[in-house]
C-alpha atoms as a printed R data frame, in Angstrom:
    type eleno elety resid chain resno        x       y        z
1   ATOM     1    CA   MET     A     1  -94.450 240.260 -110.399
2   ATOM     2    CA   THR     A     2  -96.975 238.456 -108.233
3   ATOM     3    CA   ALA     A     3  -95.888 240.473 -105.216
4   ATOM     4    CA   SER     A     4  -96.587 243.702 -107.082
5   ATOM     5    CA   ILE     A     5 -100.025 242.544 -108.240
6   ATOM     6    CA   THR     A     6 -101.150 241.164 -104.868
7   ATOM     7    CA   ASN     A     7  -99.281 243.747 -102.776
8   ATOM     8    CA   GLY     A     8  -97.471 240.910 -100.994
9   ATOM     9    CA   TRP     A     9  -94.021 242.458 -100.803
10  ATOM    10    CA   HIS     A    10  -93.739 241.614  -97.109
11  ATOM    11    CA   TYR     A    11  -93.645 237.866  -97.985
12  ATOM    12    CA   VAL     A    12  -90.655 238.190 -100.334
13  ATOM    13    CA   PRO     A    13  -87.979 237.712  -97.601
14  ATOM    14    CA   LEU     A    14  -89.743 234.537  -96.447
15  ATOM    15    CA   THR     A    15  -89.914 233.203  -99.992
16  ATOM    16    CA   VAL     A    16  -86.283 233.994 -100.778
17  ATOM    17    CA   GLY     A    17  -85.184 232.590  -97.408
18  ATOM    18    CA   ILE     A    18  -86.727 229.149  -97.824
19  ATOM    19    CA   VAL     A    19  -85.355 228.640 -101.354
20  ATOM    20    CA   PRO     A    20  -81.915 227.253 -100.281
21  ATOM    21    CA   GLY     A    21  -83.562 224.621  -98.090
22  ATOM    22    CA   MET     A    22  -85.915 223.639 -100.878
23  ATOM    23    CA   LEU     A    23  -82.945 223.427 -103.231
24  ATOM    24    CA   GLY     A    24  -81.326 220.909 -100.875
25  ATOM    25    CA   VAL     A    25  -84.356 218.641 -101.209
26  ATOM    26    CA   VAL     A    26  -84.440 219.016 -104.990
27  ATOM    27    CA   LEU     A    27  -80.724 218.192 -105.226
28  ATOM    28    CA   ALA     A    28  -81.140 215.131 -103.008
29  ATOM    29    CA   VAL     A    29  -83.938 213.752 -105.158
30  ATOM    30    CA   GLY     A    30  -82.013 214.635 -108.320
31  ATOM    31    CA   ASN     A    31  -78.966 212.737 -107.085
32  ATOM    32    CA   MET     A    32  -81.035 209.653 -106.410
33  ATOM    33    CA   VAL     A    33  -82.953 209.790 -109.697
34  ATOM    34    CA   SER     A    34  -79.774 210.223 -111.708
35  ATOM    35    CA   VAL     A    35  -78.404 207.009 -110.202
36  ATOM    36    CA   TRP     A    36  -81.615 204.952 -110.254
37  ATOM    37    CA   ALA     A    37  -82.804 205.946 -113.747
38  ATOM    38    CA   PRO     A    38  -79.777 206.941 -115.838
39  ATOM    39    CA   TYR     A    39  -80.136 207.738 -119.511
40  ATOM    40    CA   ALA     A    40  -77.731 209.093 -122.075
41  ATOM    41    CA   LEU     A    41  -78.137 212.637 -123.331
42  ATOM    42    CA   PRO     A    42  -77.705 213.317 -127.042
43  ATOM    43    CA   ASP     A    43  -74.620 215.179 -128.161
44  ATOM    44    CA   ARG     A    44  -76.511 218.031 -129.820
45  ATOM    45    CA   ARG     A    45  -76.624 221.765 -129.426
46  ATOM    46    CA   ASN     A    46  -80.369 221.836 -128.850
47  ATOM    47    CA   PRO     A    47  -80.989 221.391 -125.101
48  ATOM    48    CA   LEU     A    48  -84.553 220.252 -125.780
49  ATOM    49    CA   ALA     A    49  -83.561 217.608 -128.317
50  ATOM    50    CA   GLY     A    50  -85.051 214.229 -127.758
51  ATOM    51    CA   ASN     A    51  -83.008 211.104 -127.494
52  ATOM    52    CA   PRO     A    52  -84.087 208.416 -129.960
53  ATOM    53    CA   GLY     A    53  -84.453 204.970 -128.498
54  ATOM    54    CA   GLN     A    54  -84.915 206.078 -124.897
55  ATOM    55    CA   GLY     A    55  -88.698 206.148 -124.889
56  ATOM    56    CA   CYS     A    56  -90.193 208.147 -122.049
57  ATOM    57    CA   VAL     A    57  -87.524 207.358 -119.441
58  ATOM    58    CA   GLY     A    58  -86.400 210.956 -119.058
59  ATOM    59    CA   GLY     A    59  -89.918 212.349 -118.807
60  ATOM    60    CA   ILE     A    60  -91.108 209.690 -116.389
61  ATOM    61    CA   ALA     A    61  -88.028 210.155 -114.206
62  ATOM    62    CA   ALA     A    62  -88.531 213.927 -114.179
63  ATOM    63    CA   MET     A    63  -92.227 213.676 -113.290
64  ATOM    64    CA   ALA     A    64  -91.535 211.107 -110.571
65  ATOM    65    CA   ALA     A    65  -88.817 213.355 -109.134
66  ATOM    66    CA   LEU     A    66  -91.213 216.303 -109.138
67  ATOM    67    CA   LEU     A    67  -93.823 214.282 -107.264
68  ATOM    68    CA   VAL     A    68  -91.275 213.060 -104.712
69  ATOM    69    CA   ASP     A    69  -90.023 216.641 -104.248
70  ATOM    70    CA   ALA     A    70  -93.557 217.795 -103.478
71  ATOM    71    CA   ILE     A    71  -94.124 214.975 -100.987
72  ATOM    72    CA   ILE     A    72  -90.815 215.544  -99.198
73  ATOM    73    CA   LEU     A    73  -91.408 219.317  -99.050
74  ATOM    74    CA   LEU     A    74  -94.895 218.941  -97.579
75  ATOM    75    CA   PRO     A    75  -93.646 219.293  -93.949
76  ATOM    76    CA   VAL     A    76  -91.944 222.571  -94.913
77  ATOM    77    CA   GLY     A    77  -95.239 223.912  -96.200
78  ATOM    78    CA   VAL     A    78  -97.095 222.786  -93.081
79  ATOM    79    CA   VAL     A    79  -94.551 224.350  -90.704
80  ATOM    80    CA   THR     A    80  -94.533 227.591  -92.700
81  ATOM    81    CA   ALA     A    81  -98.337 227.768  -92.819
82  ATOM    82    CA   ILE     A    82  -98.666 227.130  -89.079
83  ATOM    83    CA   ALA     A    83  -95.955 229.692  -88.321
84  ATOM    84    CA   LEU     A    84  -97.625 232.324  -90.507
85  ATOM    85    CA   ARG     A    85 -100.990 231.740  -88.813
86  ATOM    86    CA   SER     A    86  -99.745 231.782  -85.238
87  ATOM    87    CA   LEU     A    87  -96.716 234.117  -85.179
88  ATOM    88    CA   PRO     A    88  -95.940 237.624  -86.379
89  ATOM    89    CA   LEU     A    89  -94.453 237.697  -89.881
90  ATOM    90    CA   ALA     A    90  -90.880 238.423  -88.729
91  ATOM    91    CA   ALA     A    91  -90.855 235.523  -86.263
92  ATOM    92    CA   ALA     A    92  -92.550 233.211  -88.765
93  ATOM    93    CA   THR     A    93  -89.929 234.123  -91.363
94  ATOM    94    CA   ILE     A    94  -87.044 233.375  -89.003
95  ATOM    95    CA   LEU     A    95  -88.578 230.077  -87.866
96  ATOM    96    CA   SER     A    96  -89.482 228.935  -91.381
97  ATOM    97    CA   VAL     A    97  -86.129 229.859  -92.903
98  ATOM    98    CA   GLY     A    98  -84.232 228.131  -90.100
99  ATOM    99    CA   CYS     A    99  -86.321 224.957  -90.220
100 ATOM   100    CA   THR     A   100  -86.258 224.771  -94.011
101 ATOM   101    CA   THR     A   101  -82.496 225.275  -94.176
102 ATOM   102    CA   VAL     A   102  -81.814 222.510  -91.662
103 ATOM   103    CA   TYR     A   103  -84.354 220.225  -93.330
104 ATOM   104    CA   GLY     A   104  -82.899 220.850  -96.794
105 ATOM   105    CA   ALA     A   105  -79.312 220.281  -95.637
106 ATOM   106    CA   PHE     A   106  -80.329 217.039  -93.933
107 ATOM   107    CA   ALA     A   107  -82.267 215.848  -96.990
108 ATOM   108    CA   TRP     A   108  -79.364 216.687  -99.296
109 ATOM   109    CA   ARG     A   109  -76.923 214.794  -97.088
110 ATOM   110    CA   VAL     A   110  -79.159 211.727  -96.859
111 ATOM   111    CA   GLY     A   111  -79.932 211.753 -100.583
112 ATOM   112    CA   THR     A   112  -76.275 212.087 -101.537
113 ATOM   113    CA   ARG     A   113  -75.245 209.260  -99.220
114 ATOM   114    CA   ARG     A   114  -77.955 206.914 -100.463
115 ATOM   115    CA   ALA     A   115  -77.164 207.694 -104.090
116 ATOM   116    CA   SER     A   116  -73.434 207.152 -103.571
117 ATOM   117    CA   ARG     A   117  -74.020 203.810 -101.847
118 ATOM   118    CA   TYR     A   118  -76.220 202.686 -104.711
119 ATOM   119    CA   LEU     A   119  -73.780 204.055 -107.278
120 ATOM   120    CA   TRP     A   120  -70.824 202.192 -105.805
121 ATOM   121    CA   TRP     A   121  -72.247 198.776 -106.699
122 ATOM   122    CA   ARG     A   122  -73.682 199.755 -110.090
123 ATOM   123    CA   MET     A   123  -70.867 201.871 -111.532
124 ATOM   124    CA   PRO     A   124  -70.049 199.706 -114.614
125 ATOM   125    CA   GLU     A   125  -73.658 199.388 -115.771
126 ATOM   126    CA   LEU     A   126  -74.337 203.083 -115.100
127 ATOM   127    CA   LEU     A   127  -71.329 204.091 -117.163
128 ATOM   128    CA   ASP     A   128  -72.557 201.813 -119.938
129 ATOM   129    CA   ALA     A   129  -76.067 203.323 -119.749
130 ATOM   130    CA   VAL     A   130  -74.850 206.894 -120.184
131 ATOM   131    CA   SER     A   131  -72.099 206.184 -122.715
132 ATOM   132    CA   PRO     A   132  -72.206 208.218 -125.954
133 ATOM   133    CA   ARG     A   133  -73.001 205.153 -128.094
134 ATOM   134    CA   HIS     A   134  -76.431 204.961 -126.406
135 ATOM   135    CA   ALA     A   135  -77.105 208.636 -126.966
136 ATOM   136    CA   GLY     A   136  -78.180 208.163 -130.570
C-alpha cells in the first residue's frame, strides 16, 4: 500500500529481496532469547492470553529481542543506504540482497550455535521452566 501511495514500486524488489536475510537475524535472536529467558505458555485457545505468575518476562524478552534485532540489522541498513545513494537501483538491489542474505545466514548460524551450546548445559532447568505446571 505504501508503494502505491508514494509511487515507490521500483523499491519493492529490493524490499522483498532483503527479507530472507533479515529473517535470519530475527531467528538467531529468537533462538537465543528462547534459551536465555524461557517461560511457559498457557494451554489456552486465546493466543493473546496472559500467563499468570510470569510477570513481565515475556514482554521484556520480546522488547529486548526487538532492540537487539535493530542493533544487529543496523549494518544492513547502512550498506543498503550507501548502495542506493552511490549505485543505480538495479546494482544496489543486487548488492544489498546478496550482502543481507549472507549476513542473515551467518547471524542465524552463529545464533543457533550459541543457543545450542547454552542449552546443552541448562536443559533440565529449561524443561522445568517451560513445563505445563508453570503455565498456570
